[in-house]
Tab-separated table of C-alpha atoms in Angstrom:
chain	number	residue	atom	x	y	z
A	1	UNK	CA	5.774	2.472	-12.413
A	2	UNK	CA	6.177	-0.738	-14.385
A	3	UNK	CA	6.990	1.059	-17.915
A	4	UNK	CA	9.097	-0.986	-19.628
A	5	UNK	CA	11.257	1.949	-20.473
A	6	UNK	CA	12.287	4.797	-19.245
A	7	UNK	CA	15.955	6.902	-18.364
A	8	UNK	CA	17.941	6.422	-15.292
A	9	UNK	CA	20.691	8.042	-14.086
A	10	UNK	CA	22.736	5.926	-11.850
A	11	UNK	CA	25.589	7.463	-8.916
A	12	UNK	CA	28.924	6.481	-7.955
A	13	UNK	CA	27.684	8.032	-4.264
A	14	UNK	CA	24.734	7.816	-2.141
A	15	UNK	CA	25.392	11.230	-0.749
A	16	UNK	CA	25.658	12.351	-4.559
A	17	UNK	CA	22.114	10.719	-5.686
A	18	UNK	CA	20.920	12.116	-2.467
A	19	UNK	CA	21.611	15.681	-3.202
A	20	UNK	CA	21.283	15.434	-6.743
A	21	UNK	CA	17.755	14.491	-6.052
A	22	UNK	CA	16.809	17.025	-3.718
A	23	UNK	CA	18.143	19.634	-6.114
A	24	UNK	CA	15.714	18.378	-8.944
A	25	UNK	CA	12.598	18.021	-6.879
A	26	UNK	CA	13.479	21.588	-5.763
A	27	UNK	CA	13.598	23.178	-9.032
A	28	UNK	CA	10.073	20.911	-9.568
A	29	UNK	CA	12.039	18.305	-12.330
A	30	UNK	CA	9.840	14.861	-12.993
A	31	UNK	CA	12.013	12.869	-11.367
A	32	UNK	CA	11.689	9.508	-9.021
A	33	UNK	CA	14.050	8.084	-6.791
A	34	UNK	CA	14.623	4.452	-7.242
A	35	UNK	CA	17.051	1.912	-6.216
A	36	UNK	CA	19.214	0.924	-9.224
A	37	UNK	CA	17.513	-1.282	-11.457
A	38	UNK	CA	19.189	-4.637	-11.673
A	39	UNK	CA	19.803	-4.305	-15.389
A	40	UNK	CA	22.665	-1.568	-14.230
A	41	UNK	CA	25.205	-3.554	-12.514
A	42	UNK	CA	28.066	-0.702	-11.664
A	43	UNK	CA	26.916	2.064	-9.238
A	44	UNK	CA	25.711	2.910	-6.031
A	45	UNK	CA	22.047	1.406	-5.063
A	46	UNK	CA	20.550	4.719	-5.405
A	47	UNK	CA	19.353	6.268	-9.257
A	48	UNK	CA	17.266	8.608	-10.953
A	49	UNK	CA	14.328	7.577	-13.039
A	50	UNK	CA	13.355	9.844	-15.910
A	51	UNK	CA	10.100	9.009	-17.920
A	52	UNK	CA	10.763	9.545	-21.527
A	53	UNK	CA	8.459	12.616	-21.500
A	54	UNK	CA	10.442	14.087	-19.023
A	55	UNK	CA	13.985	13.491	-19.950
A	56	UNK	CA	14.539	17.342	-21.514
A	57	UNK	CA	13.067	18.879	-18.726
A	58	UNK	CA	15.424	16.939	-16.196
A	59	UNK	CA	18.323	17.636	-18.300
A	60	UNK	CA	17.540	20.996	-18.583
A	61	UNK	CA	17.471	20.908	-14.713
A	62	UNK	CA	21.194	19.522	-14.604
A	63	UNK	CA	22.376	22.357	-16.852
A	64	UNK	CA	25.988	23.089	-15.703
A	65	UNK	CA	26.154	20.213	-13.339
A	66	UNK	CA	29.300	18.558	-13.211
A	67	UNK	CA	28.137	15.218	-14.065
A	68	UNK	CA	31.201	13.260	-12.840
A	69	UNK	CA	30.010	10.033	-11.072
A	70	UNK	CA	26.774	10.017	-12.834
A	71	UNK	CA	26.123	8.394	-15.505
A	72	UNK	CA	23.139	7.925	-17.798
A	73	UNK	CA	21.400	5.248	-19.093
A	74	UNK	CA	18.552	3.968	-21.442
A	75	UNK	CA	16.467	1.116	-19.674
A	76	UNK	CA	14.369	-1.430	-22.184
A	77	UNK	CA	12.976	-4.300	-20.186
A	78	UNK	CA	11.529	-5.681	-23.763
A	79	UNK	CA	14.812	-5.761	-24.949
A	80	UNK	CA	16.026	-9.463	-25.174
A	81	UNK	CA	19.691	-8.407	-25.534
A	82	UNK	CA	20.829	-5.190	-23.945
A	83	UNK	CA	18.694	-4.190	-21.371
A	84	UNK	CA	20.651	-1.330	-20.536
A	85	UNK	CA	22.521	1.134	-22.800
A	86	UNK	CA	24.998	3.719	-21.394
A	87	UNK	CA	24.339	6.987	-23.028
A	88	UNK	CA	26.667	9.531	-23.512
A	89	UNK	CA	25.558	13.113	-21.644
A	90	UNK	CA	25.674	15.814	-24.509
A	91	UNK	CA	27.437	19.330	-23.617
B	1	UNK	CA	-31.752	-21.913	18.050
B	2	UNK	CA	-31.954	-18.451	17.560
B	3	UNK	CA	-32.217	-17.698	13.920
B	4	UNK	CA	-31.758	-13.769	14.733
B	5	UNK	CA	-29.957	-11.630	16.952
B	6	UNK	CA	-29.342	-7.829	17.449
B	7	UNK	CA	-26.167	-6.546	18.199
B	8	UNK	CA	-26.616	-3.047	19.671
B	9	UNK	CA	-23.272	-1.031	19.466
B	10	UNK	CA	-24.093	2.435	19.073
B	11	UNK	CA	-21.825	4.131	21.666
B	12	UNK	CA	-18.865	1.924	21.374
B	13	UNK	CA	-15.289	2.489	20.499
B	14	UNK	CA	-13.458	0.408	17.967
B	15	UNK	CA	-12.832	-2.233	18.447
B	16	UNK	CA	-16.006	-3.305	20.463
B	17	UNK	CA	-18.346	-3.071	18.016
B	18	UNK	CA	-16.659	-6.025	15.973
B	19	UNK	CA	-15.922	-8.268	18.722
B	20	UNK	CA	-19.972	-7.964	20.172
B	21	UNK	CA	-21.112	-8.951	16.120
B	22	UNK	CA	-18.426	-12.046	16.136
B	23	UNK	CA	-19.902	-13.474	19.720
B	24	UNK	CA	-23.470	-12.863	18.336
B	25	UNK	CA	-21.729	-14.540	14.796
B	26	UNK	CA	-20.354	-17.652	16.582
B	27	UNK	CA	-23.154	-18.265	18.925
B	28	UNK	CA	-25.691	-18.222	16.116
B	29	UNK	CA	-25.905	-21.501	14.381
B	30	UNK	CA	-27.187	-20.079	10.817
B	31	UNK	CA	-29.117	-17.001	10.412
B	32	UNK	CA	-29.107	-12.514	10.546
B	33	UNK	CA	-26.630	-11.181	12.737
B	34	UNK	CA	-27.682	-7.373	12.811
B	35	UNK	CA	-25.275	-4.944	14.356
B	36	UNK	CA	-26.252	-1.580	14.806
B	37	UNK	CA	-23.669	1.155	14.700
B	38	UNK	CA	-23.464	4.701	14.479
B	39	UNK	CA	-20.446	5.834	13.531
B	40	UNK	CA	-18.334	5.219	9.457
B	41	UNK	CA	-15.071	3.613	11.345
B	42	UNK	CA	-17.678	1.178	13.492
B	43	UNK	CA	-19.600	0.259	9.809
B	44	UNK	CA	-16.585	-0.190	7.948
B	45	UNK	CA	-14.866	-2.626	10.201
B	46	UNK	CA	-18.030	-4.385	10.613
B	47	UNK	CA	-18.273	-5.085	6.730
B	48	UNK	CA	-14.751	-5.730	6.775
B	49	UNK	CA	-15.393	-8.584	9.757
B	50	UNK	CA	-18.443	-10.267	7.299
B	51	UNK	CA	-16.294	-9.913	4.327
B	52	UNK	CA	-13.581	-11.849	5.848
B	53	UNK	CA	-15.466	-14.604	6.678
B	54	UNK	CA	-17.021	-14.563	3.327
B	55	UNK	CA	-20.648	-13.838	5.079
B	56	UNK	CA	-23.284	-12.350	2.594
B	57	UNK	CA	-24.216	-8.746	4.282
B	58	UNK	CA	-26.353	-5.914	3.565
B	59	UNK	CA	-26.052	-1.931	5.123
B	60	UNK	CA	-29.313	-0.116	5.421
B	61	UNK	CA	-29.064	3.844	7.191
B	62	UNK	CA	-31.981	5.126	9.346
B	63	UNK	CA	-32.255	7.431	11.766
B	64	UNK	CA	-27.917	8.503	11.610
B	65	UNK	CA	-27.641	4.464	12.464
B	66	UNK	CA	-26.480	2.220	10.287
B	67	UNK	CA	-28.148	-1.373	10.469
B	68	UNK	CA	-25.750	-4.227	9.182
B	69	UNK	CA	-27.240	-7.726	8.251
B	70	UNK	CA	-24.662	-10.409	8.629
B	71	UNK	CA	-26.461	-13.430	7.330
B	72	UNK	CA	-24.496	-16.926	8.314
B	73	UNK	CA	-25.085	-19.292	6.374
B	74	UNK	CA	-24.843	-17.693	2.609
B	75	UNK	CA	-21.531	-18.034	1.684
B	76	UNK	CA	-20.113	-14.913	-0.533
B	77	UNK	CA	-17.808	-16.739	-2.824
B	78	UNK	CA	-15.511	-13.703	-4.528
B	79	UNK	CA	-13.740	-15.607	-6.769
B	80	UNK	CA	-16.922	-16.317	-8.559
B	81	UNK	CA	-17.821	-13.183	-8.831
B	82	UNK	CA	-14.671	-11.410	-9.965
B	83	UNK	CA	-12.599	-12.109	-12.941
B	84	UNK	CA	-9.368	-13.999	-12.550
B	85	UNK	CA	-7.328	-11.669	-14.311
B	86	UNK	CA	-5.319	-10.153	-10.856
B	87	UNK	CA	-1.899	-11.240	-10.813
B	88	UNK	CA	-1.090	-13.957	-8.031
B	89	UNK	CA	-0.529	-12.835	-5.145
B	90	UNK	CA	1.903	-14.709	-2.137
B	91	UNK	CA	1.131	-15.808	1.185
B	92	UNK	CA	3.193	-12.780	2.416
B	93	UNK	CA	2.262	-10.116	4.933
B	94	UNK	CA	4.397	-7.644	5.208
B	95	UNK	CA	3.580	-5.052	8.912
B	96	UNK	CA	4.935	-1.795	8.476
B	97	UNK	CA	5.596	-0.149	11.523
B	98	UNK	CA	7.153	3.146	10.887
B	99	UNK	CA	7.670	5.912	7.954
B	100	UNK	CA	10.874	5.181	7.485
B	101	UNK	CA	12.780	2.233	6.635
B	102	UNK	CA	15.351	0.795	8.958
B	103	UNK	CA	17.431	2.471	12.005
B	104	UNK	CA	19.790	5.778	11.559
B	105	UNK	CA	19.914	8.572	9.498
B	106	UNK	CA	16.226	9.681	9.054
B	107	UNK	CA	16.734	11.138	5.565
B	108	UNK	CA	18.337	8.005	4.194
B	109	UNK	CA	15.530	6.351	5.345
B	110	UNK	CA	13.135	8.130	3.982
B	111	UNK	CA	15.160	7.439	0.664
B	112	UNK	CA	15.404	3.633	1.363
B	113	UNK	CA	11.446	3.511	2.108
B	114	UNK	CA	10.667	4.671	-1.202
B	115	UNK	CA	12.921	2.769	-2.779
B	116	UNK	CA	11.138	-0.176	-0.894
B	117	UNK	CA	7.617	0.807	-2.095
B	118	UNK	CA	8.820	1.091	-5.496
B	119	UNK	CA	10.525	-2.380	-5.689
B	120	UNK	CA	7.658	-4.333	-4.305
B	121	UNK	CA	5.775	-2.865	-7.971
B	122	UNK	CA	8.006	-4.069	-9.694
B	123	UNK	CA	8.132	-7.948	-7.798
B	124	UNK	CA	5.332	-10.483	-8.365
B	125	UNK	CA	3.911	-12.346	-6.550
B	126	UNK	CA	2.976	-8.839	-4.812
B	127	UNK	CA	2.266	-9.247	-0.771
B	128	UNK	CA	-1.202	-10.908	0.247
B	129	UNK	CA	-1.549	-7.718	2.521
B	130	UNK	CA	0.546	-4.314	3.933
B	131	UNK	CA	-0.333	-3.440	7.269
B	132	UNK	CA	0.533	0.381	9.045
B	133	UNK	CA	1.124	0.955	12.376
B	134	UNK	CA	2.167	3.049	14.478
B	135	UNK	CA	3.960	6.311	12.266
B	136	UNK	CA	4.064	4.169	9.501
B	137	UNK	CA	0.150	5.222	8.871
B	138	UNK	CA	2.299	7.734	7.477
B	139	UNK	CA	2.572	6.229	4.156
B	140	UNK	CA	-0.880	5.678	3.569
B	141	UNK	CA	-2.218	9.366	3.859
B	142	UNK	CA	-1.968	12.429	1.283
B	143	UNK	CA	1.363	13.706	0.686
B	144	UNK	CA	2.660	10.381	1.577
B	145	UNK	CA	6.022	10.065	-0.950
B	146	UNK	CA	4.452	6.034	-1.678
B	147	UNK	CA	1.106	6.800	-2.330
B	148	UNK	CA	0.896	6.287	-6.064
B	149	UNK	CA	2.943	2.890	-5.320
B	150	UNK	CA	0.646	1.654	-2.567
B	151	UNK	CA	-2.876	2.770	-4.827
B	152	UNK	CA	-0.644	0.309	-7.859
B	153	UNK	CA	-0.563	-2.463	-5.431
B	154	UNK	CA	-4.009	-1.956	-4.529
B	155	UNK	CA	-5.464	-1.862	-7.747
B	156	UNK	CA	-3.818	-5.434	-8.252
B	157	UNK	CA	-5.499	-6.756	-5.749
B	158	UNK	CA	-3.277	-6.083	-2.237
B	159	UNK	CA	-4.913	-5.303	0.519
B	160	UNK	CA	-3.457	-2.230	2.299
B	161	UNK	CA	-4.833	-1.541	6.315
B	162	UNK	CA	-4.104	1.224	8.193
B	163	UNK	CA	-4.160	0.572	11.899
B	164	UNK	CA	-7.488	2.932	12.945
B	165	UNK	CA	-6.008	4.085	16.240
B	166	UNK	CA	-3.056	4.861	14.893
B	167	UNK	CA	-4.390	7.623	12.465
B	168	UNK	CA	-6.119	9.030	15.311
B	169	UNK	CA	-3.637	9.578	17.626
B	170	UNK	CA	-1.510	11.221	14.815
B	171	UNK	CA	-4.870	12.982	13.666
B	172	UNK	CA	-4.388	11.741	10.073
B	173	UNK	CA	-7.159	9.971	9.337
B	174	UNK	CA	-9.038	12.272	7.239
B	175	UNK	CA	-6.008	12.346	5.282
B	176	UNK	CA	-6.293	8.557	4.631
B	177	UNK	CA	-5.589	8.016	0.585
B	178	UNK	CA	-4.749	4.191	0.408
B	179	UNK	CA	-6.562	1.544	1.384
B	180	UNK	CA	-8.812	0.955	4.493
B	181	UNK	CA	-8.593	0.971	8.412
B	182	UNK	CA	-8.431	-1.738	10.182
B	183	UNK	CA	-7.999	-2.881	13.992
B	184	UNK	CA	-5.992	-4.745	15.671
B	185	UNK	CA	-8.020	-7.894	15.375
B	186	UNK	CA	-7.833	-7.289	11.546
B	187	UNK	CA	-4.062	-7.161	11.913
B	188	UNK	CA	-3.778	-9.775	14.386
B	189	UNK	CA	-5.524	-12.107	12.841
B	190	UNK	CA	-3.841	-11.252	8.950
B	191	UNK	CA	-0.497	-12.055	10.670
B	192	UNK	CA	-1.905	-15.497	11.777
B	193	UNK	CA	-3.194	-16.441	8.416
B	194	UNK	CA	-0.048	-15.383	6.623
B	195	UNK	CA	2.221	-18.383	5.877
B	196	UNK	CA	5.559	-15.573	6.255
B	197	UNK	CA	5.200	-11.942	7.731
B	198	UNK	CA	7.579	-9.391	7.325
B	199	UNK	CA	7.889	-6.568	9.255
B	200	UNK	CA	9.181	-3.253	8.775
């Protein structure tokens, strides 16, 4: 819970973090719903939060998921100048 | 003055058992308060009653009874006991009174509690104490989706109380996997110590 670093992917739509989530805790992905973290400014309150152990697994998961209005990013709270990196999702 | 007293509650429902110790407390100037109870609920609240006033008390077992000492005048004085390394913690109470958080859609609630849980990790000063009643006793048993939030409070020294009638009417309370039980004096009397209580 208080890593300083993990993967989150943030949703342009409650309804879409919603379902998203319930279709990776079905398929028994790591995952953890969390509200946004602050370092993320754009998106809806509602993201994913991927431990770095688990991040293949969960996009493994989200094989052939559209992944318009979700976006992914690396969080480093020890960072002192981006805190937050947008990451590009690989095909 | 009386320098001993008995308390006999064997037999009595929570919360009896702690109000009969605190008259027998109060009346006695200094000296052994023993209650005698005879049920885990009953000896748990009663240690929780002598803790909170910081009384010095010992639990001996005979017979299925348990015999609790509650000596007056020797102050227990935690903080020289423990190490100061636990983060601060505010005057805040926060009284959760249901499983999920806020009124409407019950899934999106059950979304927004988590998220709740989760925050108040990541937000010192962490809460003085969490209190559950009513379904939100919910949170504080196995399967609960908080659980491994509310044992991280814990562990940094918050105090989480279930309300004890509360997981017996839902018949949860073997299931209890965070913090204690507590009655309603316990929460009545957290809520009048708290500078700020928030509830759920």
């Amino acid at each position: 819970m208080l890593e300083k670093k993990f993967y989150v992917i943030a949703f342009d739509s409650t309804h879409y973090a919603i379902s998203t989530e319930k279709k990776l805790a079905a398929v028994g992905a790591p995952i953890t719903m969390v509200p946004t973290p602050r370092e993320i400014s754009t998106s809806c309150g509602l993201s994913i939060r991927i431990l770095d152990e688990n991040l293949e697994r969960v996009l493994e998961a989200l094989n052939g998921v559209s992944k318009e209005g979700m976006n992914l990013f690396r969080i480093d709270r020890t960072s002192t100048e981006n805190k937050s990196v947008k990451l590009e999702w690989r095909d | 003055m009386n320098h001993k007293m008995e308390v006999d509650a064997r037999g009595l429902l929570c919360p009896k058992p702690v109000i009969q110790t605190k008259k027998a407390v109060d009346q006695l100037e200094s000296g052994v308060v023993t209650t005698i109870v005879d049920n885990d609920t009953a000896r748990e609240n009663v240690i929780k009653y002598a803790k909170s006033q910081n009384y010095r008390y010992e639990v001996k077992q005979a017979d299925g009874f348990y015999y609790i000492d509650i000596y007056k005048t020797e102050v227990m004085f935690d903080s020289e006991i423990l190490p100061q390394t636990k983060p601060k913690l505010s005057e805040i109470v926060i009284l959760v009174g249901k499983n999920t958080f806020g009124e409407g859609d019950e899934t999106l609630g059950e979304v927004l509690i988590k998220g709740y849980f989760y925050t108040l990790t990541e937000m010192e000063p962490y809460p003085k104490s969490i209190m559950f009643v009513n379904s939100g006793v919910h949170l504080t048993i196995e399967g609960s989706p908080v659980l491994e939030y509310l044992r991280a409070l814990e562990s940094n020294g918050v105090e989480i109380l279930s309300c004890g009638t509360c997981l017996d009417y839902y018949q949860v309370k073997e299931k209890l996997a965070a913090g204690g039980i507590g009655n309603m004096y316990a929460i009545v009397e957290t809520m009048h110590k708290a500078k700020n209580t928030i509830r759920i």
